[in-house]
Coordinates of C-alpha atoms in Angstrom, one line a residue:
X1 CA 217.9 84.9 -52.2
X2 CA 221.4 86.3 -51.7
X3 CA 222.7 86.5 -48.2
X4 CA 223.8 90.0 -47.2
X5 CA 227.4 90.3 -46.0
X6 CA 228.2 92.7 -43.1
X7 CA 230.6 95.6 -43.7
X8 CA 230.7 96.3 -39.9
X9 CA 233.7 95.6 -37.9
X10 CA 232.1 94.4 -34.6
X11 CA 235.5 94.8 -32.8
X12 CA 236.0 98.5 -33.9
X13 CA 236.0 101.2 -31.2
X14 CA 232.9 102.9 -32.6
X15 CA 230.9 99.7 -32.6
X16 CA 232.0 98.7 -29.1
X17 CA 231.4 102.2 -27.7
X18 CA 227.8 102.3 -29.2
X19 CA 227.1 98.8 -27.9
X20 CA 228.1 99.6 -24.3
X21 CA 226.2 102.9 -24.4
X22 CA 223.2 101.0 -25.7
X23 CA 223.4 98.3 -23.0
X24 CA 223.2 101.1 -20.4
X25 CA 220.1 102.4 -22.2
X26 CA 218.6 98.9 -22.1
X27 CA 219.4 98.5 -18.4
X28 CA 217.4 101.7 -17.7
X29 CA 214.6 100.4 -19.9
X30 CA 214.4 97.0 -18.2
X31 CA 214.5 98.5 -14.7
X32 CA 211.7 100.9 -15.6
X33 CA 209.7 98.1 -17.2
X34 CA 210.2 95.8 -14.2
X35 CA 209.0 98.6 -11.8
X36 CA 205.8 98.9 -13.8
X37 CA 205.3 95.1 -13.9
X38 CA 205.7 95.0 -10.1
X39 CA 203.1 97.7 -9.6
X40 CA 203.2 100.4 -6.9
X41 CA 200.7 99.5 -4.2
X42 CA 201.7 96.5 -2.1
X43 CA 198.7 96.9 0.2
X44 CA 196.3 96.7 -2.8
X45 CA 198.1 93.5 -4.0
X46 CA 197.8 91.9 -0.5
X47 CA 194.1 92.7 -0.3
X48 CA 193.6 91.3 -3.8
X49 CA 195.4 88.1 -3.0
X50 CA 193.6 87.7 0.3
X51 CA 190.3 87.7 -1.5
X52 CA 191.4 84.6 -3.3
X53 CA 192.1 86.4 -6.6
X54 CA 195.0 85.9 -8.9
X55 CA 197.2 88.9 -10.1
X56 CA 196.3 90.0 -13.6
X57 CA 199.4 88.7 -15.4
X58 CA 199.1 85.3 -13.6
X59 CA 195.5 85.1 -14.9
X60 CA 196.7 85.7 -18.4
X61 CA 199.6 83.1 -18.1
X62 CA 197.1 80.4 -16.9
X63 CA 194.7 81.3 -19.8
X64 CA 197.3 80.9 -22.6
X65 CA 198.6 77.6 -24.0
X66 CA 201.7 76.5 -22.1
X67 CA 205.1 77.5 -23.5
X68 CA 203.6 80.0 -25.9
X69 CA 204.6 83.7 -25.9
X70 CA 202.4 86.6 -24.9
X71 CA 202.9 89.8 -26.9
X72 CA 202.0 92.4 -24.3
X73 CA 201.1 95.8 -25.7
X74 CA 201.8 99.3 -24.3
X75 CA 203.2 97.9 -21.0
X76 CA 204.5 101.4 -20.2
X77 CA 201.2 103.3 -20.9
X78 CA 200.8 106.3 -18.5
X79 CA 204.4 106.1 -17.3
X80 CA 205.7 109.3 -15.8
X81 CA 202.2 110.6 -15.6
X82 CA 199.7 110.8 -12.7
X83 CA 202.7 110.5 -10.3
X84 CA 203.2 107.0 -11.7
X85 CA 200.1 105.8 -9.8
X86 CA 198.7 104.0 -12.8
X87 CA 201.3 101.4 -13.9
X88 CA 200.4 100.1 -17.4
X89 CA 197.4 102.4 -17.2
X90 CA 195.8 99.8 -14.9
X91 CA 195.1 97.4 -17.7
X92 CA 197.0 94.6 -19.5
X93 CA 196.4 93.9 -23.2
X94 CA 198.1 91.8 -25.7
X95 CA 198.1 88.9 -28.2
X96 CA 198.4 85.3 -27.0
X97 CA 197.4 81.8 -28.1
X98 CA 194.6 79.6 -26.7
X99 CA 194.1 76.1 -28.1
X100 CA 196.3 77.1 -31.1
X101 CA 194.4 80.2 -32.1
X102 CA 195.7 83.8 -31.6
X103 CA 193.5 86.0 -29.4
X104 CA 193.5 89.5 -28.0
X105 CA 193.3 89.7 -24.2
X106 CA 192.0 92.8 -22.3
X107 CA 192.5 92.4 -18.6
X108 CA 191.8 94.9 -15.9
X109 CA 194.3 95.2 -13.0
X110 CA 192.2 95.7 -9.9
X111 CA 195.3 96.4 -7.8
X112 CA 195.7 99.8 -9.7
X113 CA 193.0 102.2 -8.4
X114 CA 190.5 99.4 -8.4
X115 CA 190.9 98.8 -12.1
X116 CA 189.4 102.2 -12.9
X117 CA 189.8 103.9 -16.2
X118 CA 191.8 107.0 -17.0
X119 CA 192.3 108.5 -20.5
X120 CA 195.3 106.1 -21.3
X121 CA 193.3 103.1 -20.0
X122 CA 190.6 103.9 -22.5
X123 CA 193.0 104.3 -25.4
X124 CA 194.7 101.1 -24.5
X125 CA 191.4 99.1 -24.3
X126 CA 190.2 100.6 -27.6
X127 CA 193.5 99.9 -29.3
X128 CA 193.3 96.3 -28.3
X129 CA 189.8 96.0 -29.8
X130 CA 191.1 97.6 -33.0
X131 CA 193.8 95.0 -33.3
X132 CA 191.2 92.3 -32.8
X133 CA 189.0 93.7 -35.5
X134 CA 191.9 94.4 -38.0
X135 CA 193.1 90.8 -37.6
X136 CA 189.8 89.0 -37.0
X137 CA 191.0 87.8 -33.6
X138 CA 188.8 86.5 -30.8
X139 CA 188.7 88.9 -27.8
X140 CA 188.8 87.9 -24.1
X141 CA 187.8 90.4 -21.5
X142 CA 189.1 89.7 -18.0
X143 CA 186.8 92.1 -16.1
X144 CA 187.8 93.4 -12.7
X145 CA 187.1 97.1 -12.7
X146 CA 185.3 99.9 -10.9
X147 CA 184.6 101.7 -14.1
X148 CA 185.6 105.4 -14.7
X149 CA 188.2 107.0 -12.5
X150 CA 185.8 109.7 -11.3
X151 CA 188.3 112.6 -10.8
X152 CA 189.2 112.2 -14.5
X153 CA 185.6 111.7 -15.8
X154 CA 185.6 114.7 -18.2
X155 CA 188.5 113.1 -20.1
X156 CA 187.1 109.6 -20.4
X157 CA 183.3 109.8 -20.8
X158 CA 181.7 111.8 -23.7
X159 CA 183.9 111.9 -26.8
X160 CA 184.0 109.6 -29.8
X161 CA 186.9 107.5 -28.6
X162 CA 186.0 107.5 -24.9
X163 CA 184.4 104.8 -22.7
X164 CA 181.3 104.3 -24.9
X165 CA 183.5 103.3 -27.8
X166 CA 184.1 99.9 -26.1
X167 CA 180.5 98.9 -26.7
X168 CA 180.4 100.3 -30.2
X169 CA 183.4 98.2 -31.0
X170 CA 181.9 95.1 -29.4
X171 CA 178.8 95.5 -31.5
X172 CA 180.9 95.8 -34.7
X173 CA 183.0 92.8 -33.7
X174 CA 180.0 90.7 -33.1
X175 CA 178.5 91.6 -36.5
X176 CA 181.7 90.5 -38.1
X177 CA 181.6 87.1 -36.3
X178 CA 184.6 87.8 -34.0
X179 CA 184.1 85.7 -30.8
X180 CA 184.1 87.7 -27.5
X181 CA 184.2 86.0 -24.1
X182 CA 184.0 87.8 -20.8
X183 CA 185.4 86.5 -17.5
X184 CA 183.8 88.6 -14.7
X185 CA 186.4 88.2 -11.9
X186 CA 185.5 91.3 -9.8
X187 CA 183.4 94.4 -10.1
X188 CA 181.7 95.3 -13.3
X189 CA 179.7 98.5 -12.7
X190 CA 177.7 101.1 -14.6
X191 CA 178.6 101.2 -18.4
X192 CA 181.2 98.5 -17.7
X193 CA 178.3 96.1 -17.2
X194 CA 177.8 96.1 -20.9
X195 CA 181.1 94.4 -21.6
X196 CA 179.9 91.0 -20.4
X197 CA 176.3 91.7 -21.5
X198 CA 177.5 92.2 -25.1
X199 CA 179.9 89.2 -25.1
X200 CA 179.1 85.9 -26.8
X201 CA 179.5 84.0 -23.6
X202 CA 180.1 85.3 -20.0
X203 CA 181.7 83.5 -17.1
X204 CA 181.3 85.0 -13.6
X205 CA 183.2 84.0 -10.4
X206 CA 181.1 83.2 -7.3
X207 CA 181.6 85.6 -4.4
X208 CA 183.8 87.9 -6.5
X209 CA 182.1 88.9 -9.7
X210 CA 179.3 91.4 -9.8
X211 CA 177.4 93.0 -12.7
X212 CA 175.1 95.9 -12.3
X213 CA 174.2 99.2 -14.0
X214 CA 174.0 100.9 -10.7
X215 CA 175.7 99.7 -7.5
X216 CA 174.1 99.6 -4.1
X217 CA 174.9 103.2 -3.1
X218 CA 173.3 104.5 -6.3
X219 CA 170.3 102.2 -5.9
X220 CA 169.7 103.5 -2.4
X221 CA 170.1 107.1 -3.5
X222 CA 167.8 106.7 -6.5
X223 CA 165.1 104.4 -5.1
X224 CA 165.7 104.1 -1.3
X225 CA 166.1 100.4 -1.7
X226 CA 168.9 98.8 0.4
X227 CA 170.5 95.8 -1.2
X228 CA 174.0 94.1 -1.1
X229 CA 176.2 93.9 -4.1
X230 CA 175.7 90.1 -4.2
X231 CA 171.9 90.4 -4.0
X232 CA 171.9 93.0 -6.7
X233 CA 174.2 91.5 -9.2
X234 CA 176.2 88.6 -7.9
X235 CA 177.1 85.3 -9.7
X236 CA 174.0 83.4 -8.4
X237 CA 171.7 86.2 -9.6
X238 CA 173.1 86.4 -13.1
X239 CA 173.5 82.6 -13.7
X240 CA 170.1 81.5 -12.3
X241 CA 167.7 84.5 -12.4
X242 CA 168.7 87.2 -14.9
X243 CA 170.6 85.1 -17.4
X244 CA 173.2 87.9 -18.0
X245 CA 176.0 85.4 -17.3
X246 CA 176.2 81.9 -18.8
X247 CA 178.8 80.0 -16.6
X248 CA 179.3 80.0 -12.8
X249 CA 182.9 79.6 -11.7
X250 CA 184.1 78.8 -8.2
X251 CA 187.3 80.9 -8.4
X252 CA 189.7 82.5 -10.9
X253 CA 191.3 79.2 -11.9
X254 CA 187.9 77.6 -12.6
X255 CA 186.8 80.6 -14.7
X256 CA 190.0 80.4 -16.8
X257 CA 189.5 76.7 -17.3
X258 CA 185.9 77.3 -18.5
X259 CA 187.2 79.9 -20.9
X260 CA 189.7 77.5 -22.3
X261 CA 187.0 74.8 -22.7
X262 CA 184.9 77.3 -24.6
X263 CA 187.8 77.9 -27.0
X264 CA 188.4 74.2 -27.4
X265 CA 184.8 73.7 -28.6
X266 CA 185.0 76.5 -31.2
X267 CA 185.4 75.7 -34.9
X268 CA 189.0 76.0 -36.1
X269 CA 189.9 79.3 -37.7
X270 CA 190.5 79.2 -41.5
X271 CA 193.9 81.0 -41.8
X272 CA 194.9 83.0 -44.8
X273 CA 197.3 81.0 -47.0
X274 CA 200.5 83.0 -46.8
X275 CA 203.1 80.5 -47.9
X276 CA 205.6 79.8 -45.1
X277 CA 209.0 78.2 -45.5
X278 CA 211.4 76.6 -43.1
X279 CA 212.7 79.0 -40.5
X280 CA 216.4 80.0 -40.7
X281 CA 218.2 82.0 -38.1
X282 CA 220.0 85.1 -39.3
X283 CA 223.7 84.7 -40.0
X284 CA 224.5 87.5 -37.5
X285 CA 223.6 87.6 -33.8
X286 CA 220.6 89.9 -33.0
X287 CA 222.6 91.3 -30.1
X288 CA 224.9 93.1 -32.6
X289 CA 222.0 95.5 -33.2
X290 CA 223.0 97.1 -29.9
X291 CA 226.2 98.3 -31.6
X292 CA 224.3 99.5 -34.7
X293 CA 221.2 101.1 -33.2
X294 CA 221.5 104.9 -33.8
X295 CA 222.2 106.9 -30.6
X296 CA 223.6 109.9 -32.5
X297 CA 221.2 110.5 -35.4
X298 CA 223.9 112.5 -37.2
X299 CA 225.8 109.3 -37.8
X300 CA 224.4 107.2 -40.7
X301 CA 223.5 103.6 -40.3
X302 CA 223.2 101.3 -43.3
X303 CA 219.7 99.9 -43.1
X304 CA 221.0 96.6 -44.6
X305 CA 223.0 96.0 -41.5
X306 CA 219.8 96.1 -39.5
X307 CA 217.9 94.0 -42.0
X308 CA 220.5 91.2 -42.1
X309 CA 220.2 90.7 -38.3
X310 CA 216.4 90.4 -38.4
X311 CA 215.6 88.3 -41.5
X312 CA 215.9 84.5 -42.2
X313 CA 219.4 83.5 -43.3
X314 CA 220.3 87.2 -43.6
X315 CA 218.9 86.8 -47.1
X316 CA 217.5 89.8 -48.9
X317 CA 216.3 90.2 -52.5
X318 CA 216.9 93.9 -52.9
X319 CA 214.6 95.9 -55.3
X320 CA 216.1 98.9 -57.3
X321 CA 219.4 98.6 -55.4
X322 CA 221.1 101.2 -57.5
X323 CA 218.2 103.7 -57.7
X324 CA 217.4 106.1 -54.9
X325 CA 219.8 104.7 -52.4
X326 CA 218.4 106.7 -49.4
X327 CA 215.7 104.0 -49.1
X328 CA 216.3 100.3 -49.1
X329 CA 213.5 98.0 -50.4
X330 CA 213.3 94.3 -51.0
X331 CA 211.9 90.9 -50.2
X332 CA 212.9 88.6 -47.3
X333 CA 211.6 86.0 -44.8
X334 CA 211.0 86.5 -41.1
X335 CA 210.4 83.2 -39.2
X336 CA 209.5 81.7 -42.6
X337 CA 206.9 84.3 -43.5
X338 CA 207.5 86.3 -46.7
X339 CA 207.8 90.0 -46.2
X340 CA 208.5 93.2 -48.1
X341 CA 210.9 95.6 -46.2
X342 CA 211.1 99.3 -46.6
X343 CA 214.0 100.8 -44.6
X344 CA 215.3 104.4 -44.4
X345 CA 218.9 104.9 -45.5
X346 CA 218.8 108.6 -45.4
X347 CA 216.5 111.5 -46.3
X348 CA 213.5 111.2 -48.6
X349 CA 213.9 112.7 -52.1
X350 CA 211.5 112.5 -55.1
X351 CA 213.2 109.4 -56.4
X352 CA 213.0 107.8 -52.9
X353 CA 209.2 108.3 -52.9
X354 CA 208.8 106.8 -56.3
X355 CA 210.9 103.8 -55.5
X356 CA 208.9 103.1 -52.3
X357 CA 205.5 103.6 -54.0
X358 CA 206.5 101.2 -56.8
X359 CA 207.6 98.6 -54.2
X360 CA 204.4 99.0 -52.1
X361 CA 202.4 98.3 -55.3
X362 CA 204.3 95.1 -55.8
X363 CA 203.7 93.9 -52.3
X364 CA 200.0 94.8 -52.5
X365 CA 199.5 92.8 -55.7
X366 CA 201.6 89.9 -54.5
X367 CA 199.8 90.0 -51.1
X368 CA 203.0 90.2 -49.1
X369 CA 203.1 91.9 -45.6
X370 CA 205.1 95.1 -45.4
X371 CA 207.7 95.9 -42.8
X372 CA 208.7 99.6 -42.3
X373 CA 212.0 100.3 -40.5
X374 CA 211.9 104.0 -39.6
X375 CA 215.0 106.0 -39.2
X376 CA 214.0 109.2 -41.0
X377 CA 214.7 112.9 -40.6
X378 CA 212.0 113.7 -43.2
X379 CA 211.6 114.9 -46.8
X380 CA 214.3 117.0 -48.5
X381 CA 213.6 120.7 -48.5
X382 CA 214.9 123.6 -50.6
X383 CA 214.1 125.5 -53.8
X384 CA 215.6 122.9 -56.2
X385 CA 213.5 120.1 -54.7
X386 CA 210.3 122.0 -54.6
X387 CA 210.7 123.0 -58.2
X388 CA 211.2 119.3 -59.1
X389 CA 207.8 118.5 -57.4
X390 CA 208.9 116.7 -54.3
X391 CA 205.4 117.4 -52.8
X392 CA 203.8 115.6 -55.8
X393 CA 206.2 112.7 -55.6
X394 CA 206.0 112.4 -51.8
X395 CA 202.2 112.3 -52.2
X396 CA 202.5 109.1 -54.4
X397 CA 204.3 107.3 -51.5
X398 CA 201.7 108.5 -49.0
X399 CA 198.9 107.3 -51.3
X400 CA 200.6 103.9 -51.6
X401 CA 201.2 103.5 -47.9
X402 CA 197.6 104.6 -47.0
X403 CA 195.9 102.3 -49.5
X404 CA 198.1 99.2 -49.2
X405 CA 195.7 96.4 -48.4
X406 CA 198.3 94.0 -47.0
X407 CA 199.2 94.2 -43.2
X408 CA 201.8 96.8 -42.4
X409 CA 204.1 96.6 -39.4
X410 CA 206.3 99.5 -38.3
X411 CA 209.4 99.6 -36.1
X412 CA 211.0 102.9 -35.3
X413 CA 214.7 102.0 -34.9
X414 CA 216.0 105.6 -34.8
X415 CA 214.5 109.0 -35.6
X416 CA 210.9 109.5 -36.8
X417 CA 210.5 113.2 -37.7
X418 CA 208.0 115.2 -39.6
X419 CA 206.2 113.9 -42.7
X420 CA 208.7 111.1 -42.8
X421 CA 206.8 109.5 -40.0
X422 CA 203.6 109.5 -42.1
X423 CA 205.2 108.3 -45.3
X424 CA 206.9 105.4 -43.4
X425 CA 203.6 104.1 -42.0
X426 CA 203.4 106.0 -38.8
X427 CA 200.5 105.7 -36.4
X428 CA 198.1 107.7 -38.6
X429 CA 198.6 105.2 -41.4
X430 CA 197.2 102.3 -39.4
X431 CA 200.0 99.7 -39.3
X432 CA 198.8 96.5 -37.6
X433 CA 201.4 97.1 -35.0
X434 CA 204.0 99.8 -34.3
X435 CA 206.9 99.5 -31.9
X436 CA 209.8 101.6 -30.9
X437 CA 213.4 100.8 -29.9
X438 CA 214.4 102.4 -26.6
X439 CA 216.7 104.9 -28.4
X440 CA 214.0 106.0 -30.8
X441 CA 212.7 109.6 -31.0
X442 CA 209.6 111.0 -32.5
X443 CA 208.6 114.6 -33.1
X444 CA 207.5 117.1 -35.8
X445 CA 211.2 117.8 -36.4
X446 CA 214.5 117.4 -34.7
X447 CA 215.2 119.6 -31.6
X448 CA 218.0 121.5 -33.2
X449 CA 216.0 122.3 -36.3
X450 CA 213.0 123.4 -34.1
X451 CA 215.3 125.6 -32.0
X452 CA 216.7 127.2 -35.2
X453 CA 213.3 127.9 -36.7
X454 CA 211.8 129.3 -33.5
X455 CA 214.8 131.6 -32.8
X456 CA 214.6 133.0 -36.4
X457 CA 210.8 133.6 -36.0
X458 CA 211.4 135.4 -32.6
X459 CA 214.2 137.4 -34.1
X460 CA 212.1 138.6 -37.0
X461 CA 209.2 139.5 -34.7
X462 CA 211.5 141.6 -32.5
X463 CA 213.1 143.2 -35.6
X464 CA 209.8 144.4 -36.9
X465 CA 209.3 146.2 -33.6
X466 CA 212.7 147.7 -33.8
X467 CA 214.1 145.5 -31.0
X468 CA 217.2 143.3 -30.8
X469 CA 217.4 139.7 -29.7
X470 CA 220.4 139.4 -27.4
X471 CA 222.6 136.3 -27.9
X472 CA 222.1 135.4 -24.3
X473 CA 218.3 135.2 -24.7
X474 CA 218.7 133.4 -28.0
X475 CA 220.9 130.7 -26.3
X476 CA 218.3 130.4 -23.5
X477 CA 215.4 129.9 -25.9
X478 CA 217.5 127.3 -27.8
X479 CA 218.3 125.4 -24.6
X480 CA 214.6 125.4 -23.5
X481 CA 213.5 124.2 -26.9
X482 CA 216.1 121.5 -27.0
X483 CA 215.2 120.3 -23.6
X484 CA 211.5 120.2 -24.5
X485 CA 212.1 118.3 -27.7
X486 CA 214.4 115.8 -26.0
X487 CA 211.9 115.0 -23.3
X488 CA 208.8 115.0 -25.5
X489 CA 210.5 113.2 -28.4
X490 CA 211.7 110.2 -26.3
X491 CA 210.3 106.7 -26.7
X492 CA 209.0 106.8 -23.1
X493 CA 207.0 110.0 -23.7
X494 CA 205.5 108.4 -26.8
X495 CA 204.7 105.0 -25.3
X496 CA 203.2 106.6 -22.2
X497 CA 200.6 108.3 -24.5
X498 CA 200.1 105.2 -26.7
X499 CA 201.5 106.7 -29.8
X500 CA 203.0 103.3 -30.3
X501 CA 202.2 99.7 -29.2
X502 CA 205.2 99.5 -26.9
X503 CA 209.0 99.7 -26.6
X504 CA 210.8 96.6 -27.5
X505 CA 214.4 95.3 -27.1
X506 CA 216.0 95.4 -30.6
X507 CA 217.0 91.8 -30.2
X508 CA 213.3 90.8 -29.9
X509 CA 212.3 92.6 -33.2
X510 CA 212.3 89.5 -35.3
X511 CA 210.2 87.6 -32.9
X512 CA 207.7 90.4 -32.3
X513 CA 207.2 90.9 -36.1
X514 CA 206.7 87.2 -36.6
X515 CA 204.0 87.2 -34.0
X516 CA 202.3 90.1 -35.6
X517 CA 202.4 88.4 -39.1
X518 CA 201.0 85.2 -37.6
X519 CA 198.1 87.0 -36.1
X520 CA 197.3 88.8 -39.4
X521 CA 196.7 85.5 -41.1
X522 CA 193.4 85.1 -39.3
X523 CA 191.9 87.6 -41.8
X524 CA 192.2 87.3 -45.6
X525 CA 194.2 90.1 -47.2
X526 CA 192.1 92.5 -49.3
X527 CA 192.6 93.3 -53.0
X528 CA 194.8 96.3 -54.0
X529 CA 193.0 99.6 -54.2
X530 CA 194.9 102.8 -55.1
X531 CA 193.7 106.4 -55.7
X532 CA 194.9 109.0 -58.1
X533 CA 198.7 109.5 -58.3
X534 CA 199.4 113.0 -59.6
X535 CA 201.7 112.5 -62.6

């Protein structure tokens, strides 16, 4: 493949100004992330440690193979909600490696409201299970939870993707032969008792772990029986009487070692044979992305400049280079893995859609993972383009994205607006992983466009009633809409609600994508299946 040559002057005033502004953005991101990692309740931490327990991320670090990365997902879930009393939504999830095999880890943080579940905790738990199912990854539950956060019970209990979905997913995973191991390291109450009960093997920590459908207060209220938590569902009960748990651990460290021993005894995973070559570093430093990342979406960014700082050797075999230049498509390697890349280089026209659909078909038949780099304002609008059938041609791209049987990975590097989000493998199109850069924004349209549309609508409504729309009121409405779209379109607003799998440092993009591709190799890629493309 031909190595791309940069056309960017990294010493220019524009580049340096963008880089410095981006570094400030990154500083804010890192400070916010660190505050979340540290948690909010020091007293709860102290109580947790005095009980002889390890903190949740320390548990995960001990569980994983030494010197291997942990790809934490949605670390900023629930940020700027609930008065920031639920850092990371009270649960840590991610992909790590145990005895050489990728696994999904779902670990309750008991220092956050006793590890109880709010709406975002539910979404995060279910999303982690979905990733395990999509990639056929073993799933480890590190259970230390009081169950549903009762003040929010109406938002977490009865619906299709609420608390009960955990056990539905566990049943489906079991039927597909996906190993599931539970480490009961604290409370495991009510419906949560089914998490270890439905796992392949369960480890319980003596003096800490408890499993019961109804705790002592409920038992007394229902039957009048007085019983301690340990007598009702402690480690001795479940390893020697009920048989609900299979292994007795003396403490957290012992439980983690037992879990590692279980994985050591499992048969090796047969990985899908995606041909991997020797890894080459890009020709250009990843940190140069800070000078390129779009802060002002009105300024175009050549997608090739981003690509060449992510892919091996900065080499890129471009497909249809001269046709439909507002999208860049082509083949490359990331950490030795072959990939097909689709990157926005402007707005989506009919030709853009056809080019992308053609390329997706190629990757599907060649069984090459797809990387989508989103920086998109949407589809072209106007009489000329509607008459040319942009809706029909856009549908071809959407068909192709929806039905591609190879793993899709999406990174929102700039804007993600309107139907462009869908066509470029947004959340609704089930990419295996979707991440955002800190500068990214996502909404149904840009704030200025939304303000313009809503002002026109209001003006027409008033005109029909014979009323005027004073300029002062117009300006106030515009300002209110712009503020709303700025706030609700930010990467932090998105990640708080789990519209993505997390915010990442642009310099980590290559590494994160490689980890996602490696995890996807645990499941064989399907055969191409496409529907009807309207001609």
